[in-house]
Amino acid sequence: MKKNLGNIDRTVRVLFAVIVSILFFTNVITGTLGIILLIVGGVLLATSFMNFCPLYAVLGINSCPVKK
C-alpha cells in the first residue's frame, strides 16, 4: 500500500472522527444517524493512521506531497 494521504487530509480525518465521537457520546447525535457517523468516523480514523485510503486509490487521488 502506497501512502496517498497528506498531512492536511489526515488531520481533517482525525478531527472529524474526534468531533463525531464527542457528539455521539454526549448524546447530541443519536440513533441510526449517530451510529452511521460513528462508523464513518472510525473508518476515517483508521485510514488516517494507515496513511492509505482505498477509495482514493480506486479514484486515483493522491493528497500526499510529491517527493523530489
mmCIF file of N, CA, C and O in Angstrom:
data_model
loop_
_atom_site.group_PDB
_atom_site.id
_atom_site.type_symbol
_atom_site.label_atom_id
_atom_site.label_comp_id
_atom_site.label_asym_id
_atom_site.label_seq_id
_atom_site.Cartn_x
_atom_site.Cartn_y
_atom_site.Cartn_z
ATOM 1 N N MET A 1 0.843 -1.175 0.000
ATOM 2 C CA MET A 1 0.000 0.000 0.000
ATOM 3 C C MET A 1 0.889 1.239 0.000
ATOM 4 O O MET A 1 1.660 1.448 0.923
ATOM 5 N N LYS A 2 0.764 2.036 -1.045
ATOM 6 C CA LYS A 2 1.485 3.300 -1.111
ATOM 7 C C LYS A 2 0.711 4.365 -0.348
ATOM 8 O O LYS A 2 -0.519 4.386 -0.370
ATOM 9 N N LYS A 3 1.428 5.238 0.303
ATOM 10 C CA LYS A 3 0.782 6.342 1.006
ATOM 11 C C LYS A 3 0.078 7.233 -0.006
ATOM 12 O O LYS A 3 0.635 7.555 -1.047
ATOM 13 N N ASN A 4 -1.160 7.599 0.298
ATOM 14 C CA ASN A 4 -1.868 8.529 -0.579
ATOM 15 C C ASN A 4 -2.619 9.604 0.202
ATOM 16 O O ASN A 4 -3.496 10.251 -0.332
ATOM 17 N N LEU A 5 -2.272 9.779 1.474
ATOM 18 C CA LEU A 5 -2.892 10.825 2.297
ATOM 19 C C LEU A 5 -1.829 11.821 2.762
ATOM 20 O O LEU A 5 -0.817 11.430 3.341
ATOM 21 N N GLY A 6 -2.090 13.088 2.531
ATOM 22 C CA GLY A 6 -1.207 14.140 3.009
ATOM 23 C C GLY A 6 -1.526 14.509 4.451
ATOM 24 O O GLY A 6 -2.502 14.033 5.045
ATOM 25 N N ASN A 7 -0.706 15.358 5.024
ATOM 26 C CA ASN A 7 -0.869 15.740 6.433
ATOM 27 C C ASN A 7 -2.184 16.476 6.690
ATOM 28 O O ASN A 7 -2.833 16.232 7.704
ATOM 29 N N ILE A 8 -2.562 17.372 5.800
ATOM 30 C CA ILE A 8 -3.812 18.117 5.991
ATOM 31 C C ILE A 8 -5.003 17.168 5.930
ATOM 32 O O ILE A 8 -5.920 17.247 6.753
ATOM 33 N N ASP A 9 -4.986 16.262 4.973
ATOM 34 C CA ASP A 9 -6.062 15.286 4.821
ATOM 35 C C ASP A 9 -6.170 14.404 6.064
ATOM 36 O O ASP A 9 -7.263 14.144 6.568
ATOM 37 N N ARG A 10 -5.033 13.961 6.572
ATOM 38 C CA ARG A 10 -5.034 13.130 7.787
ATOM 39 C C ARG A 10 -5.567 13.905 8.986
ATOM 40 O O ARG A 10 -6.346 13.380 9.780
ATOM 41 N N THR A 11 -5.173 15.165 9.113
ATOM 42 C CA THR A 11 -5.609 15.984 10.237
ATOM 43 C C THR A 11 -7.118 16.203 10.204
ATOM 44 O O THR A 11 -7.790 16.099 11.242
ATOM 45 N N VAL A 12 -7.655 16.485 9.022
ATOM 46 C CA VAL A 12 -9.094 16.695 8.881
ATOM 47 C C VAL A 12 -9.855 15.417 9.247
ATOM 48 O O VAL A 12 -10.882 15.467 9.933
ATOM 49 N N ARG A 13 -9.348 14.267 8.828
ATOM 50 C CA ARG A 13 -10.000 12.999 9.141
ATOM 51 C C ARG A 13 -10.009 12.729 10.642
ATOM 52 O O ARG A 13 -11.021 12.299 11.202
ATOM 53 N N VAL A 14 -8.879 12.980 11.302
ATOM 54 C CA VAL A 14 -8.804 12.757 12.749
ATOM 55 C C VAL A 14 -9.736 13.716 13.482
ATOM 56 O O VAL A 14 -10.459 13.312 14.402
ATOM 57 N N LEU A 15 -9.743 14.977 13.086
ATOM 58 C CA LEU A 15 -10.623 15.954 13.731
ATOM 59 C C LEU A 15 -12.096 15.577 13.557
ATOM 60 O O LEU A 15 -12.879 15.687 14.502
ATOM 61 N N PHE A 16 -12.466 15.135 12.346
ATOM 62 C CA PHE A 16 -13.850 14.714 12.110
ATOM 63 C C PHE A 16 -14.209 13.545 13.019
ATOM 64 O O PHE A 16 -15.277 13.546 13.641
ATOM 65 N N ALA A 17 -13.315 12.570 13.123
ATOM 66 C CA ALA A 17 -13.581 11.400 13.959
ATOM 67 C C ALA A 17 -13.729 11.788 15.434
ATOM 68 O O ALA A 17 -14.626 11.292 16.128
ATOM 69 N N VAL A 18 -12.875 12.680 15.898
ATOM 70 C CA VAL A 18 -12.936 13.113 17.299
ATOM 71 C C VAL A 18 -14.222 13.887 17.567
ATOM 72 O O VAL A 18 -14.914 13.649 18.574
ATOM 73 N N ILE A 19 -14.582 14.793 16.673
ATOM 74 C CA ILE A 19 -15.797 15.595 16.857
ATOM 75 C C ILE A 19 -17.045 14.711 16.845
ATOM 76 O O ILE A 19 -17.926 14.855 17.695
ATOM 77 N N VAL A 20 -17.106 13.775 15.904
ATOM 78 C CA VAL A 20 -18.264 12.872 15.841
ATOM 79 C C VAL A 20 -18.341 12.022 17.105
ATOM 80 O O VAL A 20 -19.425 11.812 17.653
ATOM 81 N N SER A 21 -17.203 11.542 17.582
ATOM 82 C CA SER A 21 -17.191 10.729 18.799
ATOM 83 C C SER A 21 -17.699 11.523 20.000
ATOM 84 O O SER A 21 -18.502 11.027 20.792
ATOM 85 N N ILE A 22 -17.224 12.752 20.124
ATOM 86 C CA ILE A 22 -17.668 13.593 21.240
ATOM 87 C C ILE A 22 -19.168 13.845 21.150
ATOM 88 O O ILE A 22 -19.887 13.733 22.147
ATOM 89 N N LEU A 23 -19.652 14.181 19.959
ATOM 90 C CA LEU A 23 -21.082 14.443 19.790
ATOM 91 C C LEU A 23 -21.919 13.196 20.064
ATOM 92 O O LEU A 23 -23.004 13.279 20.641
ATOM 93 N N PHE A 24 -21.425 12.027 19.678
ATOM 94 C CA PHE A 24 -22.172 10.790 19.895
ATOM 95 C C PHE A 24 -22.231 10.444 21.384
ATOM 96 O O PHE A 24 -23.292 10.104 21.904
ATOM 97 N N PHE A 25 -21.104 10.524 22.058
ATOM 98 C CA PHE A 25 -21.067 10.109 23.459
ATOM 99 C C PHE A 25 -21.651 11.149 24.412
ATOM 100 O O PHE A 25 -21.896 10.852 25.586
ATOM 101 N N THR A 26 -21.908 12.372 23.939
ATOM 102 C CA THR A 26 -22.616 13.359 24.746
ATOM 103 C C THR A 26 -24.092 13.435 24.350
ATOM 104 O O THR A 26 -24.796 14.346 24.768
ATOM 105 N N ASN A 27 -24.525 12.485 23.521
ATOM 106 C CA ASN A 27 -25.927 12.349 23.084
ATOM 107 C C ASN A 27 -26.443 13.544 22.291
ATOM 108 O O ASN A 27 -27.635 13.830 22.311
ATOM 109 N N VAL A 28 -25.565 14.238 21.607
ATOM 110 C CA VAL A 28 -26.004 15.307 20.716
ATOM 111 C C VAL A 28 -26.537 14.691 19.432
ATOM 112 O O VAL A 28 -27.556 15.132 18.908
ATOM 113 N N ILE A 29 -25.841 13.674 18.914
ATOM 114 C CA ILE A 29 -26.366 12.905 17.791
ATOM 115 C C ILE A 29 -26.649 11.496 18.297
ATOM 116 O O ILE A 29 -25.841 10.900 19.003
ATOM 117 N N THR A 30 -27.824 10.995 17.963
ATOM 118 C CA THR A 30 -28.229 9.687 18.470
ATOM 119 C C THR A 30 -28.884 8.880 17.359
ATOM 120 O O THR A 30 -29.081 9.366 16.247
ATOM 121 N N GLY A 31 -29.250 7.682 17.707
ATOM 122 C CA GLY A 31 -29.996 6.830 16.787
ATOM 123 C C GLY A 31 -29.144 6.305 15.647
ATOM 124 O O GLY A 31 -27.922 6.196 15.737
ATOM 125 N N THR A 32 -29.825 5.986 14.558
ATOM 126 C CA THR A 32 -29.161 5.402 13.401
ATOM 127 C C THR A 32 -28.137 6.362 12.793
ATOM 128 O O THR A 32 -27.036 5.944 12.421
ATOM 129 N N LEU A 33 -28.475 7.623 12.702
ATOM 130 C CA LEU A 33 -27.536 8.613 12.165
ATOM 131 C C LEU A 33 -26.272 8.663 13.010
ATOM 132 O O LEU A 33 -25.164 8.715 12.478
ATOM 133 N N GLY A 34 -26.416 8.635 14.311
ATOM 134 C CA GLY A 34 -25.257 8.668 15.194
ATOM 135 C C GLY A 34 -24.363 7.456 15.013
ATOM 136 O O GLY A 34 -23.136 7.580 14.974
ATOM 137 N N ILE A 35 -24.963 6.295 14.871
ATOM 138 C CA ILE A 35 -24.186 5.070 14.688
ATOM 139 C C ILE A 35 -23.467 5.094 13.344
ATOM 140 O O ILE A 35 -22.287 4.730 13.243
ATOM 141 N N ILE A 36 -24.160 5.530 12.302
ATOM 142 C CA ILE A 36 -23.534 5.610 10.973
ATOM 143 C C ILE A 36 -22.364 6.589 10.992
ATOM 144 O O ILE A 36 -21.288 6.297 10.467
ATOM 145 N N LEU A 37 -22.563 7.760 11.596
ATOM 146 C CA LEU A 37 -21.474 8.747 11.670
ATOM 147 C C LEU A 37 -20.310 8.232 12.509
ATOM 148 O O LEU A 37 -19.148 8.492 12.195
ATOM 149 N N LEU A 38 -20.599 7.465 13.555
ATOM 150 C CA LEU A 38 -19.545 6.893 14.388
ATOM 151 C C LEU A 38 -18.730 5.868 13.591
ATOM 152 O O LEU A 38 -17.502 5.838 13.684
ATOM 153 N N ILE A 39 -19.393 5.062 12.787
ATOM 154 C CA ILE A 39 -18.696 4.084 11.947
ATOM 155 C C ILE A 39 -17.841 4.797 10.902
ATOM 156 O O ILE A 39 -16.678 4.435 10.675
ATOM 157 N N VAL A 40 -18.409 5.819 10.255
ATOM 158 C CA VAL A 40 -17.651 6.588 9.261
ATOM 159 C C VAL A 40 -16.438 7.245 9.919
ATOM 160 O O VAL A 40 -15.333 7.230 9.359
ATOM 161 N N GLY A 41 -16.624 7.783 11.097
ATOM 162 C CA GLY A 41 -15.505 8.382 11.825
ATOM 163 C C GLY A 41 -14.429 7.362 12.160
ATOM 164 O O GLY A 41 -13.242 7.651 12.064
ATOM 165 N N GLY A 42 -14.835 6.157 12.520
ATOM 166 C CA GLY A 42 -13.872 5.093 12.809
ATOM 167 C C GLY A 42 -13.072 4.702 11.577
ATOM 168 O O GLY A 42 -11.859 4.475 11.640
ATOM 169 N N VAL A 43 -13.762 4.612 10.438
ATOM 170 C CA VAL A 43 -13.076 4.279 9.187
ATOM 171 C C VAL A 43 -12.101 5.389 8.811
ATOM 172 O O VAL A 43 -10.958 5.117 8.416
ATOM 173 N N LEU A 44 -12.526 6.635 8.940
ATOM 174 C CA LEU A 44 -11.637 7.756 8.623
ATOM 175 C C LEU A 44 -10.433 7.785 9.554
ATOM 176 O O LEU A 44 -9.315 8.081 9.128
ATOM 177 N N LEU A 45 -10.653 7.465 10.818
ATOM 178 C CA LEU A 45 -9.552 7.431 11.776
ATOM 179 C C LEU A 45 -8.563 6.320 11.424
ATOM 180 O O LEU A 45 -7.349 6.533 11.442
ATOM 181 N N ALA A 46 -9.082 5.159 11.060
ATOM 182 C CA ALA A 46 -8.210 4.033 10.693
ATOM 183 C C ALA A 46 -7.396 4.351 9.439
ATOM 184 O O ALA A 46 -6.193 4.079 9.387
ATOM 185 N N THR A 47 -8.049 4.939 8.436
ATOM 186 C CA THR A 47 -7.319 5.259 7.206
ATOM 187 C C THR A 47 -6.283 6.348 7.434
ATOM 188 O O THR A 47 -5.237 6.339 6.797
ATOM 189 N N SER A 48 -6.543 7.260 8.363
ATOM 190 C CA SER A 48 -5.558 8.312 8.625
ATOM 191 C C SER A 48 -4.329 7.735 9.322
ATOM 192 O O SER A 48 -3.211 8.192 9.073
ATOM 193 N N PHE A 49 -4.499 6.729 10.157
ATOM 194 C CA PHE A 49 -3.341 6.113 10.807
ATOM 195 C C PHE A 49 -2.543 5.239 9.845
ATOM 196 O O PHE A 49 -1.343 5.058 10.013
ATOM 197 N N MET A 50 -3.205 4.684 8.837
ATOM 198 C CA MET A 50 -2.518 3.850 7.852
ATOM 199 C C MET A 50 -1.895 4.674 6.726
ATOM 200 O O MET A 50 -1.141 4.143 5.918
ATOM 201 N N ASN A 51 -2.242 5.956 6.641
ATOM 202 C CA ASN A 51 -1.792 6.839 5.558
ATOM 203 C C ASN A 51 -2.245 6.340 4.192
ATOM 204 O O ASN A 51 -1.623 6.617 3.176
ATOM 205 N N PHE A 52 -3.308 5.572 4.159
ATOM 206 C CA PHE A 52 -3.789 4.992 2.905
ATOM 207 C C PHE A 52 -5.306 4.959 2.919
ATOM 208 O O PHE A 52 -5.924 4.511 3.879
ATOM 209 N N CYS A 53 -5.905 5.438 1.825
ATOM 210 C CA CYS A 53 -7.350 5.394 1.666
ATOM 211 C C CYS A 53 -7.660 4.560 0.423
ATOM 212 O O CYS A 53 -7.280 4.935 -0.684
ATOM 213 N N PRO A 54 -8.355 3.416 0.589
ATOM 214 C CA PRO A 54 -8.672 2.575 -0.562
ATOM 215 C C PRO A 54 -9.525 3.297 -1.606
ATOM 216 O O PRO A 54 -9.347 3.087 -2.806
ATOM 217 N N LEU A 55 -10.427 4.148 -1.179
ATOM 218 C CA LEU A 55 -11.261 4.886 -2.119
ATOM 219 C C LEU A 55 -10.422 5.840 -2.959
ATOM 220 O O LEU A 55 -10.643 5.980 -4.156
ATOM 221 N N TYR A 56 -9.438 6.491 -2.335
ATOM 222 C CA TYR A 56 -8.529 7.355 -3.074
ATOM 223 C C TYR A 56 -7.757 6.549 -4.116
ATOM 224 O O TYR A 56 -7.512 7.023 -5.215
ATOM 225 N N ALA A 57 -7.340 5.342 -3.755
ATOM 226 C CA ALA A 57 -6.592 4.500 -4.691
ATOM 227 C C ALA A 57 -7.450 4.144 -5.901
ATOM 228 O O ALA A 57 -6.975 4.175 -7.037
ATOM 229 N N VAL A 58 -8.712 3.814 -5.683
ATOM 230 C CA VAL A 58 -9.611 3.464 -6.777
ATOM 231 C C VAL A 58 -9.856 4.672 -7.683
ATOM 232 O O VAL A 58 -9.872 4.553 -8.909
ATOM 233 N N LEU A 59 -10.027 5.839 -7.076
ATOM 234 C CA LEU A 59 -10.309 7.050 -7.849
ATOM 235 C C LEU A 59 -9.051 7.732 -8.392
ATOM 236 O O LEU A 59 -9.154 8.691 -9.151
ATOM 237 N N GLY A 60 -7.876 7.256 -7.995
ATOM 238 C CA GLY A 60 -6.626 7.837 -8.476
ATOM 239 C C GLY A 60 -6.260 9.157 -7.817
ATOM 240 O O GLY A 60 -5.534 9.957 -8.384
ATOM 241 N N ILE A 61 -6.753 9.388 -6.629
ATOM 242 C CA ILE A 61 -6.477 10.630 -5.898
ATOM 243 C C ILE A 61 -5.273 10.407 -4.992
ATOM 244 O O ILE A 61 -5.122 9.355 -4.375
ATOM 245 N N ASN A 62 -4.405 11.406 -4.903
ATOM 246 C CA ASN A 62 -3.245 11.331 -4.035
ATOM 247 C C ASN A 62 -3.009 12.705 -3.432
ATOM 248 O O ASN A 62 -2.642 13.636 -4.131
ATOM 249 N N SER A 63 -3.230 12.852 -2.130
ATOM 250 C CA SER A 63 -3.010 14.136 -1.483
ATOM 251 C C SER A 63 -1.667 14.196 -0.775
ATOM 252 O O SER A 63 -1.332 15.173 -0.121
ATOM 253 N N CYS A 64 -0.889 13.137 -0.906
ATOM 254 C CA CYS A 64 0.447 13.085 -0.317
ATOM 255 C C CYS A 64 1.389 13.923 -1.175
ATOM 256 O O CYS A 64 1.376 13.817 -2.405
ATOM 257 N N PRO A 65 2.207 14.777 -0.545
ATOM 258 C CA PRO A 65 3.100 15.624 -1.332
ATOM 259 C C PRO A 65 4.112 14.783 -2.117
ATOM 260 O O PRO A 65 4.577 13.755 -1.652
ATOM 261 N N VAL A 66 4.461 15.256 -3.297
ATOM 262 C CA VAL A 66 5.405 14.565 -4.156
ATOM 263 C C VAL A 66 6.826 14.807 -3.659
ATOM 264 O O VAL A 66 7.215 15.944 -3.417
ATOM 265 N N LYS A 67 7.589 13.720 -3.486
ATOM 266 C CA LYS A 67 8.975 13.846 -3.045
ATOM 267 C C LYS A 67 9.856 14.110 -4.256
ATOM 268 O O LYS A 67 9.729 13.477 -5.287
ATOM 269 N N LYS A 68 10.765 15.062 -4.104
ATOM 270 C CA LYS A 68 11.668 15.400 -5.211
ATOM 271 C C LYS A 68 13.039 14.818 -4.966
ATOM 272 O O LYS A 68 13.496 14.621 -3.932
#
